[in-house]
Coordinates of C-alpha atoms in Angstrom, one line a residue:
M1173 CA -33.6 25.3 12.9
R1174 CA -35.2 26.4 16.1
R1175 CA -33.3 27.5 19.3
V1176 CA -34.8 27.4 22.7
P1177 CA -33.3 28.2 26.2
V1178 CA -31.9 25.1 27.9
D1179 CA -33.5 24.1 31.2
G1180 CA -30.1 24.0 32.8
V1181 CA -28.0 25.7 35.5
A1182 CA -28.3 29.1 33.9
R1183 CA -32.1 29.1 34.3
F1184 CA -32.3 27.1 37.5
P1185 CA -29.0 27.7 39.5
D1186 CA -30.3 26.3 42.8
L1187 CA -31.5 22.9 41.5
P1188 CA -29.3 19.9 42.3
T1189 CA -27.3 18.3 39.4
G1190 CA -29.5 15.2 39.1
E1191 CA -32.7 17.2 38.7
L1192 CA -31.0 19.5 36.1
Q1193 CA -29.9 16.4 34.2
A1194 CA -33.5 15.1 34.2
R1195 CA -34.9 18.4 33.0
V1196 CA -32.4 18.7 30.2
V1197 CA -32.9 15.1 29.0
G1198 CA -36.7 15.6 29.2
Q1199 CA -36.5 18.8 27.2
L1200 CA -34.2 17.3 24.6
V1201 CA -36.5 14.2 24.2
S1202 CA -39.5 16.4 23.9
V1203 CA -38.0 18.6 21.2
L1204 CA -36.8 15.6 19.3
R1205 CA -40.2 14.0 19.5
E1206 CA -41.8 17.1 18.1
R1207 CA -39.4 16.9 15.1
F1208 CA -40.3 13.2 14.7
L1209 CA -44.0 14.0 14.5
A1210 CA -43.5 16.9 12.1
A1211 CA -41.3 14.9 9.7
P1212 CA -42.7 13.8 6.4
R1213 CA -41.8 10.3 7.3
P1214 CA -40.5 8.8 10.6
P1215 CA -36.7 9.2 10.8
A1216 CA -34.8 6.0 10.9
A1217 CA -32.2 7.4 13.4
L1218 CA -30.8 10.6 14.8
A1219 CA -27.7 12.3 16.2
V1220 CA -27.2 15.1 18.7
A1221 CA -24.2 17.5 19.2
F1222 CA -23.9 18.1 23.0
A1223 CA -21.9 20.6 25.0
G1224 CA -19.6 18.4 27.2
P1225 CA -17.2 15.5 27.0
V1226 CA -18.9 12.6 25.3
G1227 CA -17.5 9.0 25.1
R1228 CA -17.7 6.9 21.9
T1229 CA -20.8 5.2 23.1
G1230 CA -22.7 8.5 23.6
T1231 CA -22.2 8.7 27.4
V1232 CA -21.9 12.3 28.6
V1233 CA -19.1 12.5 31.1
D1234 CA -19.7 16.1 32.3
A1235 CA -21.5 19.3 31.1
P1236 CA -20.7 22.2 33.4
T1237 CA -22.3 24.9 31.2
I1238 CA -25.5 22.9 31.2
W1239 CA -25.9 21.4 34.7
G1240 CA -23.0 22.9 36.6
R1241 CA -21.3 20.7 39.1
R1242 CA -20.3 17.2 38.1
G1243 CA -23.0 14.5 38.3
P1244 CA -23.1 10.9 37.4
D1245 CA -22.1 9.9 33.8
L1246 CA -25.2 10.1 31.6
P1247 CA -25.8 7.5 28.9
L1248 CA -27.6 10.0 26.8
A1249 CA -27.5 8.2 23.5
R1250 CA -29.0 5.1 25.1
I1251 CA -31.7 7.1 26.8
I1252 CA -32.7 9.0 23.6
G1253 CA -32.7 5.8 21.6
Q1254 CA -35.0 4.1 24.2
E1255 CA -37.4 7.0 24.4
L1256 CA -37.8 7.5 20.7
G1257 CA -37.3 3.9 19.5
V1258 CA -34.5 4.7 17.0
P1259 CA -30.7 4.4 17.0
A1260 CA -29.1 7.5 18.4
R1261 CA -25.6 9.0 18.4
V1262 CA -24.4 11.7 20.7
L1263 CA -21.1 13.5 20.3
N1264 CA -19.4 16.6 21.7
D1265 CA -20.5 19.9 20.0
V1266 CA -16.9 21.1 19.3
T1267 CA -16.0 17.7 18.0
A1268 CA -19.1 17.8 15.7
A1269 CA -18.0 21.2 14.5
G1270 CA -14.5 20.0 13.7
W1271 CA -15.9 17.3 11.3
R1272 CA -17.0 20.2 9.1
Y1273 CA -13.4 21.1 8.4
A1274 CA -11.6 17.8 8.7
V1275 CA -10.4 16.2 5.4
P1276 CA -10.9 12.4 5.3
G1277 CA -7.5 10.7 5.1
G1278 CA -5.9 14.2 5.1
E1279 CA -2.2 14.8 4.8
D1280 CA 0.1 15.5 7.7
D1281 CA -0.5 19.2 7.4
D1282 CA -4.3 18.7 7.9
F1283 CA -3.7 19.5 11.6
F1284 CA -5.9 22.0 13.3
C1285 CA -7.5 22.9 16.6
M1286 CA -11.2 23.9 16.9
V1287 CA -11.7 26.6 19.6
T1288 CA -15.0 27.7 20.9
V1289 CA -15.6 30.9 22.8
S1290 CA -19.3 31.0 23.7
S1291 CA -21.0 30.5 27.1
G1292 CA -17.9 28.4 27.8
V1293 CA -14.5 27.7 26.3
G1294 CA -13.4 24.4 24.7
N1295 CA -11.2 22.9 22.0
K1296 CA -10.6 19.8 20.0
V1297 CA -7.5 18.9 18.0
F1298 CA -7.9 17.1 14.6
H1299 CA -5.0 15.4 12.7
R1300 CA -5.3 13.8 9.2
G1301 CA -9.1 13.7 9.3
E1302 CA -9.5 12.3 12.8
V1303 CA -10.1 13.9 16.2
L1304 CA -7.5 13.2 18.9
L1305 CA -9.6 11.9 21.7
P1306 CA -9.6 8.8 23.9
Q1307 CA -12.5 6.4 24.0
D1308 CA -14.2 8.1 26.9
G1309 CA -14.2 11.5 25.2
R1310 CA -12.1 13.3 27.8
G1311 CA -9.8 16.0 26.4
G1312 CA -10.2 19.3 24.6
E1313 CA -11.5 21.0 27.8
I1314 CA -9.1 23.9 28.1
G1315 CA -12.0 25.9 29.6
H1316 CA -11.4 24.0 32.8
L1317 CA -7.7 24.8 33.0
R1318 CA -7.1 27.0 36.1
V1319 CA -5.5 30.3 35.0
D1320 CA -6.3 32.6 37.9
F1321 CA -5.2 31.5 41.3
T1322 CA -6.5 34.5 43.3
P1323 CA -9.0 33.7 46.1
D1324 CA -11.7 35.9 44.5
A1325 CA -11.2 34.6 40.9
P1326 CA -14.4 34.2 38.9
R1327 CA -16.3 31.0 39.6
C1328 CA -16.7 28.5 36.8
D1329 CA -20.0 26.7 36.0
C1330 CA -18.3 23.6 37.3
G1331 CA -18.0 25.2 40.7
E1332 CA -14.3 25.9 40.8
R1333 CA -12.6 29.3 40.6
G1334 CA -10.3 30.8 38.1
H1335 CA -10.9 28.4 35.2
L1336 CA -10.3 29.8 31.7
G1337 CA -13.9 29.3 30.8
A1338 CA -15.0 31.6 33.6
I1339 CA -12.7 34.3 32.4
A1340 CA -12.4 34.1 28.7
S1341 CA -15.9 33.0 27.6
G1342 CA -18.7 35.3 26.7
R1343 CA -20.0 35.1 30.2
G1344 CA -16.5 35.9 31.5
A1345 CA -16.2 38.8 29.2
L1346 CA -19.6 40.1 30.4
H1347 CA -18.6 39.7 34.0
A1348 CA -15.3 41.6 33.5
T1349 CA -17.0 44.4 31.6
R1350 CA -19.7 44.9 34.3
E1351 CA -17.0 45.0 37.0
L1352 CA -14.9 47.5 35.1
A1353 CA -18.0 49.7 34.5
R1354 CA -18.8 49.8 38.2
R1355 CA -15.2 50.7 39.0
F1356 CA -15.0 53.4 36.4
P1357 CA -18.5 54.8 35.8
G1358 CA -17.3 58.0 34.2
V1359 CA -15.3 56.2 31.5
F1360 CA -18.1 53.7 31.0
A1361 CA -20.6 56.5 30.5
R1362 CA -18.6 57.7 27.4
S1363 CA -18.6 54.2 25.8
S1364 CA -21.0 52.8 23.3
L1365 CA -21.8 50.0 25.8
S1366 CA -23.3 52.6 28.2
A1367 CA -25.7 53.8 25.5
A1368 CA -26.6 50.2 24.6
C1369 CA -27.7 49.3 28.1
G1370 CA -29.1 52.7 29.2
G1371 CA -26.1 53.4 31.5
D1372 CA -26.8 50.4 33.7
P1373 CA -24.0 47.8 33.7
G1374 CA -26.3 45.2 35.2
R1375 CA -28.4 45.3 32.0
L1376 CA -25.4 44.7 29.7
S1377 CA -25.5 41.4 27.7
A1378 CA -22.6 39.4 26.3
Q1379 CA -23.9 40.1 22.8
Q1380 CA -23.6 43.9 23.5
V1381 CA -20.0 43.4 24.7
A1382 CA -19.2 41.4 21.6
S1383 CA -20.8 44.1 19.5
G1384 CA -18.6 46.7 21.3
I1385 CA -15.5 44.8 20.4
H1386 CA -16.6 44.4 16.8
G1387 CA -17.2 48.2 16.7
H1388 CA -13.8 48.9 18.2
D1389 CA -15.2 50.4 21.5
S1390 CA -12.1 51.0 23.6
F1391 CA -13.9 50.3 26.9
A1392 CA -15.1 46.9 25.7
V1393 CA -11.7 46.0 24.3
H1394 CA -9.9 47.0 27.5
A1395 CA -12.4 45.0 29.6
V1396 CA -12.0 41.8 27.8
T1397 CA -8.3 41.9 27.1
P1398 CA -7.2 40.1 30.4
G1399 CA -9.5 37.2 29.5
V1400 CA -8.3 37.1 25.9
R1401 CA -4.7 37.2 27.2
H1402 CA -5.4 34.0 29.2
L1403 CA -6.9 32.3 26.2
A1404 CA -4.0 33.4 24.0
R1405 CA -1.4 32.0 26.4
T1406 CA -3.3 28.7 26.5
L1407 CA -3.5 28.5 22.7
A1408 CA 0.2 29.3 22.5
T1409 CA 0.8 26.4 24.8
V1410 CA -1.2 24.1 22.6
H1411 CA 0.8 25.3 19.6
T1412 CA 4.1 24.8 21.4
A1413 CA 3.2 21.4 22.8
L1414 CA 1.7 19.9 19.6
G1415 CA 2.8 22.1 16.7
V1416 CA -0.7 23.1 15.7
R1417 CA -0.5 26.1 13.4
R1418 CA -4.2 26.5 12.5
F1419 CA -6.9 27.4 15.0
V1420 CA -10.5 27.6 13.8
V1421 CA -12.4 29.9 16.2
M1422 CA -16.1 29.3 16.6
G1423 CA -18.8 30.1 19.2
G1424 CA -21.4 32.8 19.5
F1425 CA -19.3 35.4 21.4
A1426 CA -16.2 35.0 19.1
R1427 CA -18.4 35.1 16.0
A1428 CA -20.3 38.3 17.1
A1429 CA -17.0 40.0 18.1
G1430 CA -15.6 39.2 14.7
E1431 CA -12.2 40.1 13.2
P1432 CA -11.2 42.7 15.9
Y1433 CA -11.5 39.9 18.4
L1434 CA -9.3 37.6 16.4
R1435 CA -6.8 40.4 15.9
L1436 CA -6.6 41.0 19.6
L1437 CA -6.2 37.3 20.3
A1438 CA -3.4 37.1 17.7
E1439 CA -1.6 40.0 19.4
E1440 CA -1.8 38.4 22.7
M1441 CA -0.6 35.1 21.3
T1442 CA 2.5 36.8 20.0
K1443 CA 3.1 38.4 23.4
A1444 CA 3.0 35.0 25.0
G1445 CA 6.6 34.6 23.8
S1446 CA 6.8 31.0 22.6
F1447 CA 9.9 30.7 20.5
L1448 CA 7.8 28.5 18.1
L1449 CA 5.2 31.2 17.4
P1450 CA 5.7 33.2 14.2
P1451 CA 7.0 36.7 14.3
S1452 CA 4.8 39.6 15.2
G1453 CA 2.0 40.1 12.8
E1454 CA 2.0 36.5 11.4
A1455 CA 0.1 35.0 14.3
Q1456 CA -3.0 36.4 12.7
D1457 CA -2.5 33.8 9.9
M1458 CA -2.9 31.0 12.5
L1459 CA -6.4 32.1 13.5
H1460 CA -9.4 31.5 11.2
P1461 CA -13.0 32.3 11.9
A1462 CA -15.5 29.5 11.7
A1463 CA -17.9 29.5 8.8
P1464 CA -21.1 31.6 9.4
D1465 CA -23.3 28.5 9.6
D1466 CA -24.2 25.8 12.0
D1467 CA -20.8 24.0 12.2
G1468 CA -22.0 21.2 14.4
L1469 CA -25.0 20.4 12.1
I1470 CA -22.9 20.2 9.0
G1471 CA -20.0 18.4 10.8
C1472 CA -22.3 15.7 12.1
V1473 CA -23.7 15.0 8.7
R1474 CA -20.2 14.8 7.2
L1475 CA -19.0 12.5 9.9
L1476 CA -22.0 10.2 9.7
D1477 CA -21.5 9.9 6.0
R1478 CA -18.1 8.4 6.7
P1479 CA -18.6 4.8 7.9
A1480 CA -14.9 4.2 8.0
A1481 CA -14.5 7.0 10.6
C1482 CA -17.2 5.6 12.9
P1483 CA -17.7 1.9 12.0
D1484 CA -20.2 1.3 14.7
D1485 CA -22.6 3.9 13.4
A1486 CA -24.9 3.9 10.4
A1487 CA -25.2 7.0 8.3
L1488 CA -27.5 8.9 10.6
P1489 CA -29.5 12.0 9.7
L1490 CA -28.9 14.8 12.2
L1491 CA -31.4 16.5 14.4
P1492 CA -29.8 19.5 16.2
S1493 CA -29.7 19.9 19.9
P1494 CA -32.6 22.1 21.2
G1495 CA -30.6 25.0 22.8
T1496 CA -27.6 27.2 22.9
P1497 CA -26.0 26.4 26.3

């Protein structure tokens, strides 16, 4: 597997949405074509896990972490299929990851919520081996729930302020840590984060913040706690509204922060105060780290091996998306 930076809004923040869409599609097609040429024999078909709401036909409804503000719906599966001359399937990346854990024809207690904490925040709920989504793929976008209503709330990739993804994601954690470091330089200087970035908060990375949490650095934990609290309250709402008792937490930031991050998230879920949540200490049992592999890659393969779950698709071999938006 190869990872390359995506030619999206993070690299080209001043480009209009339409141009960013064209760049991302061109980059994706180019990488997939390279894989075709390198394959021992031409693949008969392909599938892509994509970061954004995706309808059943492979049309991308939106992708704020990739091209920022909302653009026109993008029929990505059709475009890829036409460019490469093979059938193509495109599905949401968190949905793809969920298929790694779903049990075909599962019992009623096979009920869980995938949660990703990476460059953004998202979720998908699965019940009895199926994802709970409408035909157009809308849903499972808790990252775009507004949780901070102050005028200077962090701005989300979609352009709005105060969204959960802008506050609780890896990018949000980095922003919060940098701001706290600038407000309290003396305290920051005594943290492991200061040593990691040479004392310059502007040089901090989300990976370093996650490593600080994993290493129980008190400054890092204090900085990210407000964002974790917002995420915990949102998950407590999902639990209270739907009865979900199992949350599988994935994403680069959450994975790097590890068990201390899940423990902090569980503590804040307990504090949320839902009468349906288990007593203090037991909320930890509701949170499960995702497996240390490429969940989306495995999930797509498992889904596409299940013709009953997607009758319009053949069993398609998966080629991964080219970046980590």
